[in-house]
XYZ file of C-alpha atoms in Angstrom:
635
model
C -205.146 60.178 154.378
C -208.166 58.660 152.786
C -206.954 55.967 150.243
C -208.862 55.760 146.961
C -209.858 52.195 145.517
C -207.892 52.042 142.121
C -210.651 50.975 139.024
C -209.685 47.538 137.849
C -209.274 47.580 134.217
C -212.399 45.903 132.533
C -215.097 46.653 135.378
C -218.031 48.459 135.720
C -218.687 51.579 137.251
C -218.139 51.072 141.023
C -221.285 50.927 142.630
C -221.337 53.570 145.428
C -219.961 52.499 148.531
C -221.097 53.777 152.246
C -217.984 55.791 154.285
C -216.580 54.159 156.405
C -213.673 54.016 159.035
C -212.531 50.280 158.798
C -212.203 49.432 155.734
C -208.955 47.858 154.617
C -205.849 48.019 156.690
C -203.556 50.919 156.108
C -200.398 49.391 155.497
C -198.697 51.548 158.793
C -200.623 49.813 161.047
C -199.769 46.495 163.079
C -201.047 42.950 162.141
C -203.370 41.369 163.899
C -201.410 39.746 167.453
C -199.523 43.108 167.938
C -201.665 45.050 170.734
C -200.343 48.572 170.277
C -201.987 51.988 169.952
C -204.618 53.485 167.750
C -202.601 53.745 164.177
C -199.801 53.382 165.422
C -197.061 52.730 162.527
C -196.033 49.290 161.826
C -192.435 48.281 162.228
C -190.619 46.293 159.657
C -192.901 43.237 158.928
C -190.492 40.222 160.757
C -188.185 38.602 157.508
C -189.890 35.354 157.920
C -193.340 36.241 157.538
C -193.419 35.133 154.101
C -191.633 31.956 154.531
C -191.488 30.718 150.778
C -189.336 34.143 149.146
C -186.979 33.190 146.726
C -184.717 35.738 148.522
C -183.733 35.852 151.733
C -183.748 33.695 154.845
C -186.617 32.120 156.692
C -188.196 34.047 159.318
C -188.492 34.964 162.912
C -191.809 34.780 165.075
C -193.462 38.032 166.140
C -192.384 37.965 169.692
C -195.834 39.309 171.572
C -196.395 42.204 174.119
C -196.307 41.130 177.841
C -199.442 39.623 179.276
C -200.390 42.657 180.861
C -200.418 45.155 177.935
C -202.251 42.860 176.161
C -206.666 43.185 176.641
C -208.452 40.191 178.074
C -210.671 39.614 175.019
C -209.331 41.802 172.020
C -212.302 41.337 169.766
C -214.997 42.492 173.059
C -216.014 46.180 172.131
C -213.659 47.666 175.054
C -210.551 47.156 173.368
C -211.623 47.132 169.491
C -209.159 50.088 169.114
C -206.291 48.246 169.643
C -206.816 46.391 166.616
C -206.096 47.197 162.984
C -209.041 47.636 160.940
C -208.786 44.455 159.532
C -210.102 43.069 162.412
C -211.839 45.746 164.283
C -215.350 44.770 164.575
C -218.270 47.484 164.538
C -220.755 47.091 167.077
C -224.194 46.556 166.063
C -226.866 49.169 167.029
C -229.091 47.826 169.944
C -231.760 48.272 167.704
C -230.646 46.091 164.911
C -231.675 43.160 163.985
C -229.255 40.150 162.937
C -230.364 39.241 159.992
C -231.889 42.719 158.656
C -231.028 42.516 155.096
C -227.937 45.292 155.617
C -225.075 45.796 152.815
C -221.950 43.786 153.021
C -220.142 46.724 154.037
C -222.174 46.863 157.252
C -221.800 43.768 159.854
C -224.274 40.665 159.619
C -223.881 39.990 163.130
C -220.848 40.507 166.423
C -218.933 37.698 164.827
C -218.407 39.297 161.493
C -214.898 40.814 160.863
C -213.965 43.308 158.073
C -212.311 41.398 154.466
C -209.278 43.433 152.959
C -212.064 45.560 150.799
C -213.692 46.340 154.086
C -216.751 43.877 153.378
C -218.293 41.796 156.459
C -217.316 38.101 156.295
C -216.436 35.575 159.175
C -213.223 34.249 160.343
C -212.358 30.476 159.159
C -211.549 28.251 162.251
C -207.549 27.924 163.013
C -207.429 24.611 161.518
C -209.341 25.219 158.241
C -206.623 27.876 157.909
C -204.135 25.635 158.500
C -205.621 23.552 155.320
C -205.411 26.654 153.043
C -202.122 26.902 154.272
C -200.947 23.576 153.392
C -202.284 23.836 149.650
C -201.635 27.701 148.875
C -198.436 28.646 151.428
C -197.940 32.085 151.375
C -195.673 32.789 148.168
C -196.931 35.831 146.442
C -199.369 36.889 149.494
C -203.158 37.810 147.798
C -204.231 40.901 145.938
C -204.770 42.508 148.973
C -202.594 40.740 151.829
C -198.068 40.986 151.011
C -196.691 37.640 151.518
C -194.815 38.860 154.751
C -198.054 38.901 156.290
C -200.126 36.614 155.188
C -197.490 34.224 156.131
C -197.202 35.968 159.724
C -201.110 35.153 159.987
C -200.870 32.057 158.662
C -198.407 30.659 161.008
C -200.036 32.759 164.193
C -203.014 30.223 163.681
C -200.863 27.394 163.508
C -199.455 28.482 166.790
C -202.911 29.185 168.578
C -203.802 25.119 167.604
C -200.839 24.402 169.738
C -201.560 26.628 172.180
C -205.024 24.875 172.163
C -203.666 21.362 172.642
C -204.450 20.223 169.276
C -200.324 19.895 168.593
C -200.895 16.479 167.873
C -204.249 16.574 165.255
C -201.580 19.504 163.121
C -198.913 16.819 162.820
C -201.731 14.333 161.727
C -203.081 16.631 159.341
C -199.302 17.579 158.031
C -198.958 14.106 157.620
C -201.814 13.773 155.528
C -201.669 16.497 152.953
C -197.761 15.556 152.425
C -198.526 11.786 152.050
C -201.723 11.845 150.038
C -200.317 14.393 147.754
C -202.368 16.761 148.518
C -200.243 19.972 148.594
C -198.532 21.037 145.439
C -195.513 22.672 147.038
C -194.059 20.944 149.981
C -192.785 24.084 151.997
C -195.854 24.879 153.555
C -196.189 21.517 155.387
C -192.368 21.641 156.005
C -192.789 25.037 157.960
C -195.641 24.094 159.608
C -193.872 21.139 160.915
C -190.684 22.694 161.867
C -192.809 25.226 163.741
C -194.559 22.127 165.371
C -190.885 20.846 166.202
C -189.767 23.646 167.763
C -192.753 24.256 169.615
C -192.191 23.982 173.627
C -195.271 21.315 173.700
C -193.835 18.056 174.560
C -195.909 15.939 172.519
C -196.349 17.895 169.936
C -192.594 18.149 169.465
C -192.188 14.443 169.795
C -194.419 14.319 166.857
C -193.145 16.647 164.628
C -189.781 14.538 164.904
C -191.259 11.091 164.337
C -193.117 12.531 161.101
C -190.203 13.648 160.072
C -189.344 10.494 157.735
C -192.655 10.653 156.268
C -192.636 14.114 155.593
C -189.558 14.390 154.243
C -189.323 12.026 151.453
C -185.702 13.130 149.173
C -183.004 15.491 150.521
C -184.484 18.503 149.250
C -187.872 18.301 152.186
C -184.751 17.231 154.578
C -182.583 20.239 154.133
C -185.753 22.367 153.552
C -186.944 21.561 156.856
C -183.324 22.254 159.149
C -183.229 25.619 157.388
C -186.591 26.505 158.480
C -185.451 25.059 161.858
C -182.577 27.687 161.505
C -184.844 30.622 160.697
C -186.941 29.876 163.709
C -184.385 29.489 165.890
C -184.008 32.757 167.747
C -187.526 33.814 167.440
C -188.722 30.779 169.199
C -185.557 30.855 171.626
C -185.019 27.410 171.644
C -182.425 25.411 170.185
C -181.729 23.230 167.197
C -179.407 20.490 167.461
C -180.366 18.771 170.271
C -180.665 15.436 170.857
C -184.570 15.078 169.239
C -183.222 16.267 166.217
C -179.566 14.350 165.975
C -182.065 11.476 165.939
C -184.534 11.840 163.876
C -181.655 13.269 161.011
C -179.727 10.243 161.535
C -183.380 7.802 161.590
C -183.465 8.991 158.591
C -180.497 8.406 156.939
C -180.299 4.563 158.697
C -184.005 3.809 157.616
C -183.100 3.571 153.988
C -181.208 0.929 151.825
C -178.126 1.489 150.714
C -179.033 1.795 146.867
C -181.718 3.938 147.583
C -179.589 6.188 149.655
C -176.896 6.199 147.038
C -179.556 7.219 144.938
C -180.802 9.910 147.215
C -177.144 11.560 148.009
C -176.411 11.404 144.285
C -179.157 13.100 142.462
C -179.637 16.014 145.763
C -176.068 16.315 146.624
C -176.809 20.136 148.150
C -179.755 22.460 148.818
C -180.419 25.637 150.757
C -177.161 25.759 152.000
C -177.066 22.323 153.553
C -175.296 19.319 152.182
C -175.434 15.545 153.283
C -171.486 16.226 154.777
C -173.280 18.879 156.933
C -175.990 16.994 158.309
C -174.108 13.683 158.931
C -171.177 15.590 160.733
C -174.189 17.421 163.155
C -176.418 14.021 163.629
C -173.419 12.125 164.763
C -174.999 9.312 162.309
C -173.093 5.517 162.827
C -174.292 3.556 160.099
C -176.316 0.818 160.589
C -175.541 -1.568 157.786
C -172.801 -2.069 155.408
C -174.289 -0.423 152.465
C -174.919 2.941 154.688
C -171.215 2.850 155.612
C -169.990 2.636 152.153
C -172.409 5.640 151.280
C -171.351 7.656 154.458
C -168.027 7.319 153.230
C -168.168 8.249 149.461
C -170.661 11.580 151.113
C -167.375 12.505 153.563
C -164.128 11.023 152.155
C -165.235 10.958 148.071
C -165.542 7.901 145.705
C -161.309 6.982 145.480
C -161.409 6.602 149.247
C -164.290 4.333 149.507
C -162.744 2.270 146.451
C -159.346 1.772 148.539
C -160.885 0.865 151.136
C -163.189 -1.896 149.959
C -161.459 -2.715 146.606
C -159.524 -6.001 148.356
C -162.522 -6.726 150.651
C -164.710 -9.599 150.528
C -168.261 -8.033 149.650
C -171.899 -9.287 150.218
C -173.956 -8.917 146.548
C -175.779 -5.517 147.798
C -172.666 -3.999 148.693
C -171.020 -4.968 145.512
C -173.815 -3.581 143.526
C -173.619 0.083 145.723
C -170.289 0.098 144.548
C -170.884 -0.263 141.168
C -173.725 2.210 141.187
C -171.149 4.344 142.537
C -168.461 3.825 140.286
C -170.563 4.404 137.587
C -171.634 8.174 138.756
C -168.236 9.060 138.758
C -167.515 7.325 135.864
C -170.472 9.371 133.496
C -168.889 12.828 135.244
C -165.527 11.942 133.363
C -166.744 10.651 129.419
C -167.800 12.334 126.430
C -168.076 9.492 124.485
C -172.620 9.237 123.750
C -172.664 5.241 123.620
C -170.613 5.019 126.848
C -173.415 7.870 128.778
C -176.143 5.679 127.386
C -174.706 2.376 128.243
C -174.190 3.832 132.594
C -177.962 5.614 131.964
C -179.607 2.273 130.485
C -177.097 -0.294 132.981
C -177.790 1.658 136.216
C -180.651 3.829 135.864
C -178.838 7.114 136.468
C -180.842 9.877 136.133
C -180.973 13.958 134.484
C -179.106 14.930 137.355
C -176.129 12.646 137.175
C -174.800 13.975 133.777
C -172.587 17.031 132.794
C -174.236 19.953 130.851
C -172.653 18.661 127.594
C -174.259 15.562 127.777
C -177.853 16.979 127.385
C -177.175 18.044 124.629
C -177.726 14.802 122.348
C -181.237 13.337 121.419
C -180.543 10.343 122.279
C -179.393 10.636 125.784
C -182.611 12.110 125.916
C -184.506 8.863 124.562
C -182.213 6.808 127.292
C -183.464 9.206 130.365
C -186.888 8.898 129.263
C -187.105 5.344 129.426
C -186.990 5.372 133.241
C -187.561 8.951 134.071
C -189.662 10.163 137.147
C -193.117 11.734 136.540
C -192.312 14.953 138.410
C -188.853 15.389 135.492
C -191.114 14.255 132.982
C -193.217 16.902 133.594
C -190.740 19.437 133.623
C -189.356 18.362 130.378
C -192.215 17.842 128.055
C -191.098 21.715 126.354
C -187.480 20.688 126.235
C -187.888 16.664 124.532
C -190.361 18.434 122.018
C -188.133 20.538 120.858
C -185.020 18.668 120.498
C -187.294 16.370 118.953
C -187.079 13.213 121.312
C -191.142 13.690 121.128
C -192.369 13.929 117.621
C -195.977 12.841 116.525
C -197.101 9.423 116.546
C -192.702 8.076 117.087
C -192.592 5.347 120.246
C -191.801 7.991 122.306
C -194.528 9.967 122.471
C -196.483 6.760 123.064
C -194.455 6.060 125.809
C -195.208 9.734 127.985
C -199.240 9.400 127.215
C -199.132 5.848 128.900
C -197.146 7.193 132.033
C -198.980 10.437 132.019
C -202.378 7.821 132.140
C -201.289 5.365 134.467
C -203.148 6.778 137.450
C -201.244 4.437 139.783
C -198.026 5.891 138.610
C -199.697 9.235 139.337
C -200.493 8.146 142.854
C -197.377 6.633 143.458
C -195.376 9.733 142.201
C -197.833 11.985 144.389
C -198.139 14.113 141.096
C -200.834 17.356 142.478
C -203.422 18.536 139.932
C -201.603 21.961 139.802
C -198.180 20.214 138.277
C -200.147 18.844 135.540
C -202.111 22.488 135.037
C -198.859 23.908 135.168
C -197.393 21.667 132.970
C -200.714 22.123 130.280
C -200.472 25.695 130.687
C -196.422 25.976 130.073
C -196.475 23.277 127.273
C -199.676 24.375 124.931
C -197.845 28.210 124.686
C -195.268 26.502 122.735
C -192.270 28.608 124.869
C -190.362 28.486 127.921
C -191.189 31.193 130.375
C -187.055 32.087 130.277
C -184.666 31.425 127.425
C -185.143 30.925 123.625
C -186.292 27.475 124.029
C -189.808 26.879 121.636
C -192.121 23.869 120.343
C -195.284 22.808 118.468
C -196.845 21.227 120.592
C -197.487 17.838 120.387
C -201.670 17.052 120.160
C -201.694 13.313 121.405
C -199.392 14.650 124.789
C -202.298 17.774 125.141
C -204.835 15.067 125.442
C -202.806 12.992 127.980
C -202.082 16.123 130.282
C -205.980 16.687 129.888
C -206.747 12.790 131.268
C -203.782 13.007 133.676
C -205.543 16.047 135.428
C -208.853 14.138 136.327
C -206.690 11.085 137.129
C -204.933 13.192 140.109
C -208.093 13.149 142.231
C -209.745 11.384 144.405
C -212.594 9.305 142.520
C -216.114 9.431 144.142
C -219.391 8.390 143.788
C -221.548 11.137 142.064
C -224.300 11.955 144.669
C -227.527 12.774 141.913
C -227.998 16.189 143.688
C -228.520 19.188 141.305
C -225.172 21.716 141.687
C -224.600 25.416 141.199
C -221.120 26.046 140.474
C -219.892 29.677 140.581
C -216.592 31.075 140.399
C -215.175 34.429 141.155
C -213.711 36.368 138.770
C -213.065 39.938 139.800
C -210.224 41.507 139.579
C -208.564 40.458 143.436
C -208.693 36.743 141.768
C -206.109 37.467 139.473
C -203.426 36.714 141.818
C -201.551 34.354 140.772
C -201.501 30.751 142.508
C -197.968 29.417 144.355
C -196.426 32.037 142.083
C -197.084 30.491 139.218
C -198.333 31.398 136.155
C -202.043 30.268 136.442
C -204.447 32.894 138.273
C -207.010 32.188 140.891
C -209.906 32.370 138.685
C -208.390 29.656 136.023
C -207.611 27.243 139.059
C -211.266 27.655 140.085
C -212.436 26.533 136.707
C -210.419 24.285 136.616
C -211.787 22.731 139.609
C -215.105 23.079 138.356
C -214.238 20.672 135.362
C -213.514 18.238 137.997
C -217.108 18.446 139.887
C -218.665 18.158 136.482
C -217.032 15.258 135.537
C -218.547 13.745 138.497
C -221.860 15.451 139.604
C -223.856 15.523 135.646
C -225.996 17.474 137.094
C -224.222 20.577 137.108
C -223.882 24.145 135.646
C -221.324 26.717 135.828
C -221.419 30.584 136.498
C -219.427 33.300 136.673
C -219.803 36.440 138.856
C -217.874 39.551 139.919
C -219.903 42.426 141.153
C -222.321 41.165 138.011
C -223.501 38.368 136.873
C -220.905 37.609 133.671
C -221.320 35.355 130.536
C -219.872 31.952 131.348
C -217.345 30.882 128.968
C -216.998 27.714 130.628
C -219.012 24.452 129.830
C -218.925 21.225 130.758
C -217.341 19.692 127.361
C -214.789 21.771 126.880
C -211.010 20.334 127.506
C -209.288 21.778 130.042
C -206.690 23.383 127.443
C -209.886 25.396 126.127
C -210.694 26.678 129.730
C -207.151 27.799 130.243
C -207.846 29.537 127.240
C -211.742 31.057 127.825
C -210.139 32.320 131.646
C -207.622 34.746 130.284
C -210.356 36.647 128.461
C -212.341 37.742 131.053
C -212.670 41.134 132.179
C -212.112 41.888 135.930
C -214.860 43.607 138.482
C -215.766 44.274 141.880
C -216.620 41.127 144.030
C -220.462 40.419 145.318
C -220.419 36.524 146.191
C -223.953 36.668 147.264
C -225.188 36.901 143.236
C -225.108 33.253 142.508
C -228.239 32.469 145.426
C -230.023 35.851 143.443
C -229.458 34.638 140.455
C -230.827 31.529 140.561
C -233.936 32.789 142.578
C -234.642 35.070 139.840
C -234.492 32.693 137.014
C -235.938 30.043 139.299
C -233.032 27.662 138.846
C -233.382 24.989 140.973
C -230.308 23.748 142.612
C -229.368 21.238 146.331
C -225.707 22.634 146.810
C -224.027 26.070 145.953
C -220.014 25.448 145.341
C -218.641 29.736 144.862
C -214.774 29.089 144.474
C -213.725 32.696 145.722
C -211.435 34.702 147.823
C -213.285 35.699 150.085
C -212.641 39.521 149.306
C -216.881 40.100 148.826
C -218.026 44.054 149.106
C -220.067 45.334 146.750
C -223.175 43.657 146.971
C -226.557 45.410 148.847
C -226.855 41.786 150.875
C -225.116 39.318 152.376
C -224.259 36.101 150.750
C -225.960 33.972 153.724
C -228.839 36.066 153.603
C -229.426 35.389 149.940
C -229.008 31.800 150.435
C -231.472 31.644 153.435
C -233.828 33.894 150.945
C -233.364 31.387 148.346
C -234.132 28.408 150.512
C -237.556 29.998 151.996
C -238.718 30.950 148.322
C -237.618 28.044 146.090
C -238.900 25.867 149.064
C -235.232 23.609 148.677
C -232.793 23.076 151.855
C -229.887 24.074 149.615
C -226.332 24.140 151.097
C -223.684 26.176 150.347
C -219.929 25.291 149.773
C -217.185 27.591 150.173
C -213.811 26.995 148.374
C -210.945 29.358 149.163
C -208.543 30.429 146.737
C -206.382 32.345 149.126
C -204.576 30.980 152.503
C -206.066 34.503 153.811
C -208.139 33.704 156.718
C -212.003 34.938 155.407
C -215.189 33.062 154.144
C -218.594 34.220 153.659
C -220.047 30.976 154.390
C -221.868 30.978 158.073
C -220.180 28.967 160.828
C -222.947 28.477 162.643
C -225.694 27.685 159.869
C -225.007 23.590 158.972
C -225.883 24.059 156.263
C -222.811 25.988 155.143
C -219.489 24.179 154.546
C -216.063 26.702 153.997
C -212.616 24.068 152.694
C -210.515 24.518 151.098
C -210.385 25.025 147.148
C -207.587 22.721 145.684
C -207.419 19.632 147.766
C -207.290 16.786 145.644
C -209.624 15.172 148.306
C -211.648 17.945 147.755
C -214.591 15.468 145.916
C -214.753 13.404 149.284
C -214.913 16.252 151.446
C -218.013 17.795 149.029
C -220.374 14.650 148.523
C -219.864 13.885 152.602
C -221.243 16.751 152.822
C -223.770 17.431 150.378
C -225.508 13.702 151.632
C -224.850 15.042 155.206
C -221.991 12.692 156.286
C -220.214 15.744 158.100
């Protein structure tokens, strides 16, 4: 049954669009590794295959066909109908040229594959899939692609790198977006490393277990990560607690000091099912210091036990200390009295999670956690202190959160993403919680802060003096919403455009969908008035070759394209390389073209083999490095 397009609210008539018999996958037939016959329906998508639902366990690989039902080269033109539309590709008329100037519904060239809209784009490389991966995960899939499967395809390329021998350059790349802060949710790099841990590569497996310390930084990444080690289990037929893993659970327990593991199994007690009492009893951890054994004791036997035990002991300082850290955890669970919870919060720096329900409810508590409190909390709490009125305009406290929020080493240190502090902007200018009653003016002097904290996040680069096009998508498939948040592709995009501004001066923005639309972005406005300009556009069809036209037909003059888009391009009567190779032969400039991907869906439009086309992803805090390296051709 032919399925009809529905018309986005806000567009333009849809331009007429050529028949054709591959456009978007129906959703009954198979993803993309499953060789099977023509339309032939789809089981249940595996549970796992979008590994970041709120409900339900983890997944379970796709187990493939056997070698011999599966076609030598699935994308040669012999075995094209095994595949889904998706990627089916049409072969291209002996007597067509390449690069004839042919619709984006119609293929460039034999290594163009169909988009979810049925528009010809190429494939990204395994490995720049893996980086859209790391920043985006799968939660909330795309417009077009569920979150079952776009996590199935997601982690399918992660397995062909593997499979490749590149094992080893994943981990390192893991590594790096969880260390430099590059990712704002940590699942995606803790899937893709318990895939690379159960993986039957040798030293790829050895290196997923070493990074494990690194990776996983609190208890939360640790118990994270063994539950995706459960969920993978039976789908990668392997098992779990062997002896790789006993280590590296109990390295990482014995690698820390004893406060800061008393810390640690204090404030994340539990988490996904897993608590420390779980994973200690599994590793088979022996302590290896006196401070560990008095915290592997209070985690199994409780804190009246350990104080037995070592109350008539002669104690080294540290140890005495860990106790009375300890003591003092159990000791805020049991008062009600405000001076006493103040006195344990201000004496031993215990933190939100320490205290009892009851006790969050006085201001001054409040004024006692903030003193010391982590960036990530702080962020979380901004709505909560304003209202209860810990934060009101121009008191020491406010003071106090605008010189963490600008302290960009604190920022660093904390690992604090650009999208906490959009989130945080976004959540805290409304004036309301997204849940619950809870509401506040918000506070003008913390608005500014976020604003500074947000440029503070990235990398800081040398501006390279080249003239920049910046163009972001806004049709209607860029409305999905970002790590399930509530900030939509489109308003990340600007966002990110800010950010290029503030470094390149020579820049201007512009906004297409399957027209060219008034821009209500410019490069002075705060990022709380770009929030604000985003949610007012109308949505459209998708034509990403219109920024090269456009600029050709006003005769703007510009050395590097940035289009911050999804990929999802259709509707446009050429391709968006071909309009950039037109642009280049008629302005007479050697422009270069940057895409940045919105989605972790596996598409660009920019040319793999023209070098002077660059596809990355779209909100990497490195993201400035990667774009001036390439603009003065350093990559």
């Amino acid at each position: 049954m032919r399925r009809v397009r529905p018309v986005l609210r806000g567009s333009r008539s849809a331009s007429p669009r050529p028949e054709q018999t591959s456009s978007r996958p129906d959703p009954g037939l198979c993803p993309s590794r499953v060789w099977g016959e023509r339309n032939r329906p789809l089981r249940e998508p595996p549970r796992w295959a979008g590994p970041f639902r709120k409900t339900g366990p983890l997944p379970l690989l796709l187990a493939e066909l056997p070698a011999d039902r599966r076609p030598e080269d699935p994308l040669s033109s012999s075995s094209s109908f095994l595949l889904p539309p998706l990627l089916r590709r049409e072969a291209l008329p002996k007597d067509r040229k390449m690069e004839e100037s042919v619709n984006q519904m119609q293929p460039l060239n034999e290594k163009q594959i169909a988009n979810s809209e049925g528009g010809y784009v190429w494939q990204v490389t395994d490995m720049n899939r893996l980086h859209r991966f790391l920043c985006f995960g799968s939660e909330g899939g795309t417009y077009y692609i569920k979150e079952q499967k776009l996590g199935l395809e997601n982690a399918e390329a992660l397995i062909r790198l593997i499979e490749d021998g590149r094992g080893c350059e994943v981990i390192q790349e893991i590594k790096s977006f969880s260390q430099e802060g590059r990712t704002a949710k940590q699942e995606p790099t803790l899937f893709a490393l318990a895939i690379c841990s159960q993986c039957s590569d040798i030293s790829t497996k050895q290196a997923a277990f070493k990074a494990v310390p690194e990776v996983c930084r609190i208890p939360t990444h640790l118990f994270t990560f063994i539950q995706f080690k459960k969920d993978l289990k039976e789908s990668m037929k392997c098992g779990m607690w062997g002896r790789a893993l006993r280590k590296a659970v109990a390295d990482w327990y014995n690698e820390k000091g004893g406060m800061a593991l008393a810390l640690a199994v204090t404030k994340y007690k539990q988490r996904n099912g897993w608590s420390h009492k779980d994973l200690l009893r599994l590793s088979h951890l022996k302590p290896s210091s006196e401070g560990l054994a008095i915290v592997t004791k209070y985690i199994t036997k409780g804190w009246k036990e350990v104080h037995e035990m070592y109350k008539e002991k002669a104690l080294s300082v540290e140890a005495e200390k860990l106790l009375k850290y300890l003591e003092a955890v159990e000791k805020v669970k049991r008062t009600k009295d405000e001076l006493e919870v103040i006195h344990l919060i201000e004496e031993h720096r215990l933190v939100r999670e320490h205290l009892l329900t009851n006790h969050l409810k006085s201001r001054e508590v409040w004024k006692a956690l903030l003193q010391e409190m982590p960036l990530t909390a702080l962020l979380r709490n901004l709505g909560k202190m304003t209202a209860n009125s810990v934060l009101e305009p121009g008191n020491s406290e406010v003071s106090l959160v605008c010189e963490k929020l600008c302290n960009e080493k604190l920022l660093k240190k904390a690992r604090i993403h650009p999208f906490h502090v959009l989130i945080a902007l976004e959540t805290y200018k409304t004036g309301h919680g997204l849940r619950g009653k809870l509401k506040w003016r918000p506070d003008e002097e913390i608005l500014q802060a976020l604003d500074a904290a947000f440029y503070k996040t990235f990398k800081t680069v040398e501006p390279t003096g080249k003239r920049f096009l910046l163009a972001i998508d806004v049709s209607g498939s860029m409305n999905q919403r970002v790590l399930g948040s509530v900030l939509n592709a489109s308003t990340v995009a600007a966002a990110m455009c800010m950010v290029v501004t503030r470094t390149e001066k020579d820049s201007s923005i512009v906004a297409f969908s399957d027209e060219m639309v008034p821009c209500p972005v410019t490069t002075d406005m705060t990022l709380q008035q770009v929030l604000l300009a985003m949610s007012q556009i109308p949505a459209g069809g998708t034509d990403c070759s219109l920024p090269m036209i456009w600029a050709q037909k006003t005769n703007t003059a510009a050395d590097v394209f940035i289009v911050f888009t999804d990929n999802e391009t259709f509707a446009g009567s050429v391709h968006p390389a071909v309009a950039l190779r037109e642009y280049r032969k008629n302005m007479d400039i050697p422009a270069k073209l940057i895409v940045c991907g919105m989605t972790s869906s596996g598409f660009t439009i920019a040319d793999p083999d023209d070098r002077g086309m660059l596809d990355m992803c779209g909100f990497d805090t490195g993201a400035l490095d990667v774009i001036r390296s390439f603009t003065l051709d350093m990559i």
